[in-house]
Amino acid sequence: MYYLSNYTEAKSVSEASRLLKTIDDSVLIAGGTDVLIKLRNLDKKYSNKHLIGINTLNELKNITIDDEFIHIGSLCTFDDIENNEIIKNNLTNLKMAAALVGGPQIRNMATIGGNICNGATSADSASSLFALDAILVIFNEDKQKEIAISDFYLSAGVVKLEKGDILTSIKIPKKSYEGYASKYIKFAQRNAMDIATIGVSVMLKSSDEKIIDLKLAYGVAAPTPIRAKESEKLAKGLELTKENIEKIANNVLNETKARDSWRASKDFRNNLLTTLTKRAIYELIGKDYEN
Ligand SMILES: Cc1cc2nc3c(=O)[nH]c(=O)nc-3n(C[C@H](O)[C@H](O)[C@H](O)COP(=O)(O)OP(=O)(O)OC[C@H]3O[C@@H](n4cnc5c(N)ncnc54)[C@H](O)[C@@H]3O)c2cc1C
């Protein structure tokens, strides 16, 4: 049973922003896969909310590329992302993450914007967007601002969105993806329709068996998605030997803060963090990984 007190469909981004600012207790709804679950569960934060719908705003559904960036509209669904040629040819880790969200019905409705804006550390798209140094384009009334994804997540479930803010697109800088091989590995208790126990996004630029640059991003390794920047620094210039890969993966635990939860223990999560980091690096260099 859904208790919808009111719903207004916005005709433009600026109208949606204005409605959010002028209607008390209003909340933006995109694909609705998170918002409607909260309403159905009678989450107090959501009961009696006035929903402002943006799902018909086609200008937020494009994926384009130019000399500097790939632009992903915030209303692109995971289905759109998984099947888009620009994404397939350039952002393997994001394509892999999109393909692992929920089941087909969810991927057809759930948007990348909603995935980020709900603030969950388990959001499958988030770790790849961290690895890709994504920039979020946010509109409010007539102004536009940009914020690095690393500054957007404030704490568990809390993101830097002010009243009237609407995420319109996500920009991926060319220098952050060109020349990298990338991969996303999700570990969940079930193969489908399950939230990540740990999500690992790894990007590697290498030459002559040496690491030029390694980017390591994680979901559910801390209250927010994170990058393991010290381990990335440690990796620079190292040869891709078994010992060095082991050293990098072990160092990741100095930067993560995995927790015990009903889904998995902290020890198990830590084991996944090192194991999946190693596995991702091995797979990116075309070698089999044996634990
Ligand atoms: C059965 C099921 C399985 C799921 N499996 C997964 C999974 O495997 N992996 C995963 O990551 N998630 C999963 N989810 C969670 C959910 O589907 C995603 O988080 C989804 O991407 C949310 O997008 P949405 O468009 O439906 O968001 P909505 O529900 O519309 O919105 C979510 C939140 O973001 C805000 N918001 C939405 N769009 C914007 C915007 N453009 N600007 C500002 N704020 C905005 C809303 O106000 C709301 O607070 C699952 C959910 C269900 C119900």
Short mmCIF file of C-alpha atoms and ligand atoms in Angstrom, two decimals:
data_model
loop_
_atom_site.label_atom_id
_atom_site.label_comp_id
_atom_site.label_asym_id
_atom_site.label_seq_id
_atom_site.Cartn_x
_atom_site.Cartn_y
_atom_site.Cartn_z
CA MET A 1 0.00 0.00 0.00
CA TYR A 2 1.37 3.43 -0.97
CA TYR A 3 0.40 6.60 0.90
CA LEU A 4 0.95 9.32 -1.68
CA SER A 5 -0.28 12.61 -0.32
CA ASN A 6 0.51 14.59 -3.46
CA TYR A 7 2.41 14.38 -6.72
CA THR A 8 3.40 17.09 -9.20
CA GLU A 9 5.17 16.33 -12.44
CA ALA A 10 7.71 19.05 -13.26
CA LYS A 11 7.82 20.30 -16.87
CA SER A 12 11.41 21.53 -16.60
CA VAL A 13 14.43 21.33 -14.31
CA SER A 14 13.92 24.91 -13.17
CA GLU A 15 10.26 24.21 -12.35
CA ALA A 16 11.28 21.13 -10.36
CA SER A 17 13.83 23.17 -8.42
CA ARG A 18 11.30 25.95 -7.74
CA LEU A 19 8.64 23.46 -6.59
CA LEU A 20 11.11 21.80 -4.23
CA LYS A 21 11.86 25.19 -2.71
CA THR A 22 8.30 26.43 -2.41
CA ILE A 23 6.36 23.30 -1.39
CA ASP A 24 6.94 22.29 2.22
CA ASP A 25 7.89 18.67 2.76
CA SER A 26 8.50 18.02 -0.91
CA VAL A 27 10.87 15.36 -2.22
CA LEU A 28 12.24 14.74 -5.69
CA ILE A 29 11.40 11.42 -7.33
CA ALA A 30 13.25 10.09 -10.39
CA GLY A 31 12.85 6.34 -11.02
CA GLY A 32 11.23 5.96 -7.60
CA THR A 33 12.88 2.62 -6.76
CA ASP A 34 14.19 4.01 -3.46
CA VAL A 35 11.56 6.67 -2.71
CA LEU A 36 8.58 4.37 -3.26
CA ILE A 37 10.08 1.65 -1.07
CA LYS A 38 10.49 4.22 1.72
CA LEU A 39 6.89 5.35 1.28
CA ARG A 40 5.64 1.79 1.32
CA ASN A 41 7.64 1.05 4.45
CA LEU A 42 6.06 4.11 6.05
CA ASP A 43 9.47 5.65 6.69
CA LYS A 44 8.54 8.68 8.84
CA LYS A 45 10.94 10.87 6.87
CA TYR A 46 8.87 10.15 3.77
CA SER A 47 5.24 9.94 4.95
CA ASN A 48 3.07 12.85 3.81
CA LYS A 49 5.73 14.05 1.39
CA HIS A 50 4.74 15.94 -1.73
CA LEU A 51 6.51 14.16 -4.60
CA ILE A 52 8.05 16.23 -7.39
CA GLY A 53 8.45 13.99 -10.43
CA ILE A 54 11.20 14.60 -13.00
CA ASN A 55 11.03 11.32 -14.89
CA THR A 56 9.62 12.82 -18.11
CA LEU A 57 12.44 15.38 -18.52
CA ASN A 58 14.13 13.93 -21.61
CA GLU A 59 16.98 16.46 -21.52
CA LEU A 60 18.32 14.57 -18.47
CA LYS A 61 18.44 11.24 -20.33
CA ASN A 62 21.34 11.82 -22.77
CA ILE A 63 24.84 10.37 -22.84
CA THR A 64 27.29 12.40 -24.96
CA ILE A 65 31.03 12.76 -25.46
CA ASP A 66 33.17 15.76 -26.38
CA ASP A 67 36.90 16.56 -26.35
CA GLU A 68 37.08 16.84 -22.57
CA PHE A 69 34.26 14.85 -20.96
CA ILE A 70 31.68 12.11 -21.18
CA HIS A 71 28.37 13.60 -19.98
CA ILE A 72 25.80 11.25 -18.42
CA GLY A 73 22.33 12.65 -17.77
CA SER A 74 21.16 12.01 -14.21
CA LEU A 75 17.95 10.31 -15.42
CA CYS A 76 19.81 7.65 -17.42
CA THR A 77 18.71 4.27 -16.18
CA PHE A 78 21.16 1.45 -15.57
CA ASP A 79 19.72 -0.20 -18.66
CA ASP A 80 20.59 2.93 -20.71
CA ILE A 81 24.11 2.96 -19.25
CA GLU A 82 24.81 -0.75 -19.73
CA ASN A 83 23.78 -0.60 -23.40
CA ASN A 84 25.25 2.74 -24.43
CA GLU A 85 28.11 2.62 -26.96
CA ILE A 86 30.04 5.56 -25.44
CA ILE A 87 29.98 3.87 -22.02
CA LYS A 88 30.76 0.43 -23.45
CA ASN A 89 33.78 1.78 -25.37
CA ASN A 90 35.25 3.93 -22.60
CA LEU A 91 33.97 3.19 -19.09
CA THR A 92 34.10 -0.59 -18.57
CA ASN A 93 33.89 -0.35 -14.78
CA LEU A 94 30.71 1.77 -14.92
CA LYS A 95 29.14 -0.54 -17.51
CA MET A 96 29.91 -3.54 -15.30
CA ALA A 97 28.43 -1.79 -12.25
CA ALA A 98 25.25 -0.88 -14.17
CA ALA A 99 24.80 -4.49 -15.29
CA LEU A 100 24.94 -5.69 -11.67
CA VAL A 101 22.24 -3.42 -10.20
CA GLY A 102 19.09 -5.28 -9.04
CA GLY A 103 17.22 -7.26 -11.72
CA PRO A 104 15.98 -6.25 -15.20
CA GLN A 105 12.91 -4.35 -13.91
CA ILE A 106 15.02 -2.32 -11.47
CA ARG A 107 17.68 -1.54 -14.11
CA ASN A 108 14.91 -0.31 -16.37
CA MET A 109 13.62 2.19 -13.76
CA ALA A 110 16.52 3.01 -11.42
CA THR A 111 18.53 6.07 -12.43
CA ILE A 112 22.20 6.79 -11.89
CA GLY A 113 21.22 10.15 -10.33
CA GLY A 114 18.98 8.48 -7.76
CA ASN A 115 21.67 5.92 -7.02
CA ILE A 116 24.13 8.66 -6.05
CA CYS A 117 21.71 11.06 -4.42
CA ASN A 118 20.32 8.52 -1.96
CA GLY A 119 23.79 8.49 -0.39
CA ALA A 120 24.19 4.73 0.16
CA THR A 121 27.76 3.45 0.40
CA SER A 122 26.52 0.29 -1.33
CA ALA A 123 25.36 2.15 -4.48
CA ASP A 124 26.86 0.09 -7.29
CA SER A 125 27.62 3.07 -9.52
CA ALA A 126 29.37 5.07 -6.80
CA SER A 127 32.74 3.33 -6.53
CA SER A 128 33.25 3.42 -10.32
CA LEU A 129 32.30 7.12 -10.35
CA PHE A 130 34.84 7.69 -7.54
CA ALA A 131 37.52 5.87 -9.56
CA LEU A 132 36.58 7.96 -12.61
CA ASP A 133 36.90 11.28 -10.68
CA ALA A 134 33.31 12.12 -11.66
CA ILE A 135 32.11 15.72 -11.42
CA LEU A 136 28.46 16.28 -10.51
CA VAL A 137 26.57 19.09 -12.21
CA ILE A 138 23.87 20.45 -9.89
CA PHE A 139 21.18 22.95 -10.79
CA ASN A 140 19.32 25.18 -8.34
CA GLU A 141 16.82 27.78 -9.59
CA ASP A 142 18.82 29.56 -12.27
CA LYS A 143 22.29 28.66 -11.07
CA GLN A 144 24.52 25.73 -11.85
CA LYS A 145 27.37 24.43 -9.70
CA GLU A 146 29.82 21.58 -10.03
CA ILE A 147 31.15 19.36 -7.26
CA ALA A 148 33.64 16.48 -7.27
CA ILE A 149 31.97 13.23 -6.27
CA SER A 150 34.59 12.81 -3.52
CA ASP A 151 33.18 15.98 -1.85
CA PHE A 152 29.53 15.01 -2.35
CA TYR A 153 29.21 12.18 0.19
CA LEU A 154 29.23 13.70 3.70
CA SER A 155 28.38 10.69 5.92
CA ALA A 156 26.28 7.51 5.79
CA GLY A 157 23.18 8.37 3.73
CA VAL A 158 23.96 12.10 3.71
CA VAL A 159 25.01 13.95 0.55
CA LYS A 160 25.72 17.61 -0.21
CA LEU A 161 22.33 18.57 -1.65
CA GLU A 162 20.63 21.79 -0.61
CA LYS A 163 16.93 22.58 -0.89
CA GLY A 164 16.04 22.86 -4.59
CA ASP A 165 19.26 21.17 -5.77
CA ILE A 166 18.85 18.82 -8.72
CA LEU A 167 21.65 16.68 -10.06
CA THR A 168 21.38 17.15 -13.81
CA SER A 169 24.43 15.33 -15.15
CA ILE A 170 27.67 13.59 -14.34
CA LYS A 171 30.87 14.57 -16.15
CA ILE A 172 33.73 12.09 -16.57
CA PRO A 173 37.01 13.81 -17.51
CA LYS A 174 38.79 12.24 -20.50
CA LYS A 175 42.11 12.20 -18.61
CA SER A 176 40.47 10.07 -15.91
CA TYR A 177 39.52 7.22 -18.23
CA GLU A 178 41.70 7.39 -21.36
CA GLY A 179 44.46 4.77 -21.37
CA TYR A 180 43.09 2.87 -18.35
CA ALA A 181 41.81 -0.69 -18.22
CA SER A 182 39.02 -0.91 -15.65
CA LYS A 183 36.84 -3.35 -13.79
CA TYR A 184 34.09 -3.47 -11.16
CA ILE A 185 33.63 -6.48 -8.92
CA LYS A 186 30.56 -6.76 -6.72
CA PHE A 187 30.43 -9.34 -3.97
CA ALA A 188 26.89 -10.02 -2.76
CA GLN A 189 25.33 -12.92 -0.94
CA ARG A 190 23.22 -13.72 -4.00
CA ASN A 191 24.14 -13.40 -7.66
CA ALA A 192 21.18 -11.16 -8.50
CA MET A 193 18.84 -8.71 -6.74
CA ASP A 194 21.18 -8.16 -3.84
CA ILE A 195 22.95 -5.16 -2.35
CA ALA A 196 26.77 -5.29 -2.41
CA THR A 197 28.57 -6.72 0.61
CA ILE A 198 31.65 -5.07 -0.94
CA GLY A 199 32.04 -3.26 -4.27
CA VAL A 200 35.50 -2.79 -5.79
CA SER A 201 36.30 -0.58 -8.77
CA VAL A 202 39.87 -0.69 -10.08
CA MET A 203 41.45 1.29 -12.94
CA LEU A 204 44.94 0.52 -14.16
CA LYS A 205 47.29 2.31 -16.54
CA SER A 206 50.43 0.26 -17.09
CA SER A 207 53.35 -0.12 -19.46
CA ASP A 208 56.06 -2.83 -19.68
CA GLU A 209 54.63 -4.65 -16.64
CA LYS A 210 54.94 -1.46 -14.56
CA ILE A 211 52.14 0.53 -12.92
CA ILE A 212 51.87 4.05 -14.30
CA ASP A 213 48.68 4.77 -12.34
CA LEU A 214 46.30 2.67 -10.28
CA LYS A 215 42.92 3.88 -8.99
CA LEU A 216 41.22 1.95 -6.21
CA ALA A 217 37.65 2.75 -5.14
CA TYR A 218 35.37 0.89 -2.77
CA GLY A 219 31.75 0.66 -1.69
CA VAL A 220 30.68 -0.60 1.78
CA ALA A 221 34.33 -0.32 2.93
CA ALA A 222 33.42 2.78 4.98
CA PRO A 223 30.24 4.81 5.76
CA THR A 224 30.62 6.42 2.30
CA PRO A 225 32.22 5.19 -0.93
CA ILE A 226 35.98 5.88 -0.81
CA ARG A 227 39.23 5.96 -2.78
CA ALA A 228 42.32 4.29 -1.29
CA LYS A 229 44.63 7.19 -2.16
CA GLU A 230 47.67 6.11 -0.10
CA SER A 231 47.63 2.65 -1.70
CA GLU A 232 47.34 4.32 -5.11
CA LYS A 233 50.45 6.40 -4.27
CA LEU A 234 52.29 3.31 -3.09
CA ALA A 235 51.47 1.55 -6.38
CA LYS A 236 52.87 4.25 -8.69
CA GLY A 237 55.90 2.98 -10.61
CA LEU A 238 55.88 -0.53 -9.06
CA GLU A 239 56.38 -3.60 -11.20
CA LEU A 240 53.31 -5.80 -11.49
CA THR A 241 54.80 -8.69 -9.50
CA LYS A 242 52.92 -11.03 -7.15
CA GLU A 243 54.67 -9.44 -4.13
CA ASN A 244 53.83 -5.88 -5.16
CA ILE A 245 50.18 -6.68 -5.89
CA GLU A 246 50.00 -8.36 -2.45
CA LYS A 247 51.62 -5.29 -0.83
CA ILE A 248 49.16 -2.87 -2.48
CA ALA A 249 46.09 -4.97 -1.63
CA ASN A 250 47.17 -5.38 2.02
CA ASN A 251 47.80 -1.65 2.33
CA VAL A 252 44.17 -0.94 1.34
CA LEU A 253 43.06 -2.07 4.80
CA ASN A 254 44.97 0.87 6.36
CA GLU A 255 42.53 3.18 4.56
CA THR A 256 39.21 1.37 4.78
CA LYS A 257 36.85 1.17 7.76
CA ALA A 258 34.68 -1.86 7.06
CA ARG A 259 32.06 -2.63 9.68
CA ASP A 260 30.19 -5.61 11.06
CA SER A 261 26.59 -5.78 9.86
CA TRP A 262 23.93 -8.45 9.48
CA ARG A 263 25.15 -8.92 5.90
CA ALA A 264 28.78 -9.69 6.76
CA SER A 265 31.38 -9.36 9.51
CA LYS A 266 34.16 -6.78 9.41
CA ASP A 267 36.76 -9.58 9.11
CA PHE A 268 34.95 -11.08 6.13
CA ARG A 269 34.66 -7.66 4.47
CA ASN A 270 38.39 -7.01 5.04
CA ASN A 271 39.17 -10.36 3.48
CA LEU A 272 37.01 -9.42 0.47
CA LEU A 273 38.72 -6.03 0.16
CA THR A 274 42.21 -7.51 -0.23
CA THR A 275 41.11 -10.55 -2.24
CA LEU A 276 38.95 -8.61 -4.71
CA THR A 277 41.61 -5.91 -5.13
CA LYS A 278 44.17 -8.56 -6.08
CA ARG A 279 41.69 -10.38 -8.30
CA ALA A 280 40.80 -7.18 -10.15
CA ILE A 281 44.45 -6.26 -10.78
CA TYR A 282 45.27 -9.78 -11.99
CA GLU A 283 42.28 -9.81 -14.32
CA LEU A 284 43.21 -6.37 -15.68
CA ILE A 285 46.67 -7.64 -16.63
CA GLY A 286 45.20 -10.79 -18.14
CA LYS A 287 46.48 -13.24 -15.54
CA ASP A 288 44.57 -15.79 -13.50
CA TYR A 289 44.33 -15.05 -9.82
CA GLU A 290 44.71 -17.88 -7.36
CA ASN A 291 44.09 -16.94 -3.74
C1 LIG B 1 14.53 -4.64 -5.48
C2 LIG B 1 15.60 -3.59 -5.48
C3 LIG B 1 16.91 -3.96 -5.79
C4 LIG B 1 17.93 -3.00 -5.79
N1 LIG B 1 19.20 -3.40 -6.10
C5 LIG B 1 20.20 -2.49 -6.12
C6 LIG B 1 21.53 -2.88 -6.45
O1 LIG B 1 21.81 -4.04 -6.74
N2 LIG B 1 22.49 -1.91 -6.45
C7 LIG B 1 22.23 -0.61 -6.14
O2 LIG B 1 23.13 0.21 -6.16
N3 LIG B 1 20.96 -0.22 -5.81
C8 LIG B 1 19.96 -1.12 -5.79
N4 LIG B 1 18.68 -0.73 -5.44
C9 LIG B 1 18.46 0.68 -5.04
C10 LIG B 1 17.90 1.61 -6.14
O3 LIG B 1 17.32 0.89 -7.19
C11 LIG B 1 18.97 2.53 -6.67
O4 LIG B 1 19.58 3.27 -5.63
C12 LIG B 1 18.46 3.49 -7.77
O5 LIG B 1 19.55 3.84 -8.60
C13 LIG B 1 17.78 4.75 -7.30
O6 LIG B 1 17.38 5.50 -8.45
P1 LIG B 1 15.91 6.05 -8.61
O7 LIG B 1 15.88 6.86 -9.84
O8 LIG B 1 14.92 4.96 -8.51
O9 LIG B 1 15.85 6.98 -7.32
P2 LIG B 1 14.58 7.57 -6.56
O10 LIG B 1 13.96 6.53 -5.72
O11 LIG B 1 13.70 8.32 -7.48
O12 LIG B 1 15.37 8.63 -5.64
C14 LIG B 1 16.35 8.23 -4.69
C15 LIG B 1 16.81 9.46 -3.89
O13 LIG B 1 17.57 10.33 -4.72
C16 LIG B 1 16.94 11.62 -4.85
N5 LIG B 1 17.12 11.98 -6.26
C17 LIG B 1 16.81 11.21 -7.34
N6 LIG B 1 17.21 11.82 -8.47
C18 LIG B 1 17.76 12.99 -8.10
C19 LIG B 1 18.35 14.07 -8.83
N7 LIG B 1 18.46 14.06 -10.16
N8 LIG B 1 18.80 15.15 -8.14
C20 LIG B 1 18.69 15.19 -6.79
N9 LIG B 1 18.16 14.20 -6.04
C21 LIG B 1 17.71 13.11 -6.69
C22 LIG B 1 15.50 11.41 -4.43
O14 LIG B 1 14.93 12.59 -3.93
C23 LIG B 1 15.67 10.33 -3.36
O15 LIG B 1 16.07 10.90 -2.15
C24 LIG B 1 17.65 -1.65 -5.46
C25 LIG B 1 16.32 -1.29 -5.15
C26 LIG B 1 15.31 -2.23 -5.18
C27 LIG B 1 13.92 -1.81 -4.85
#
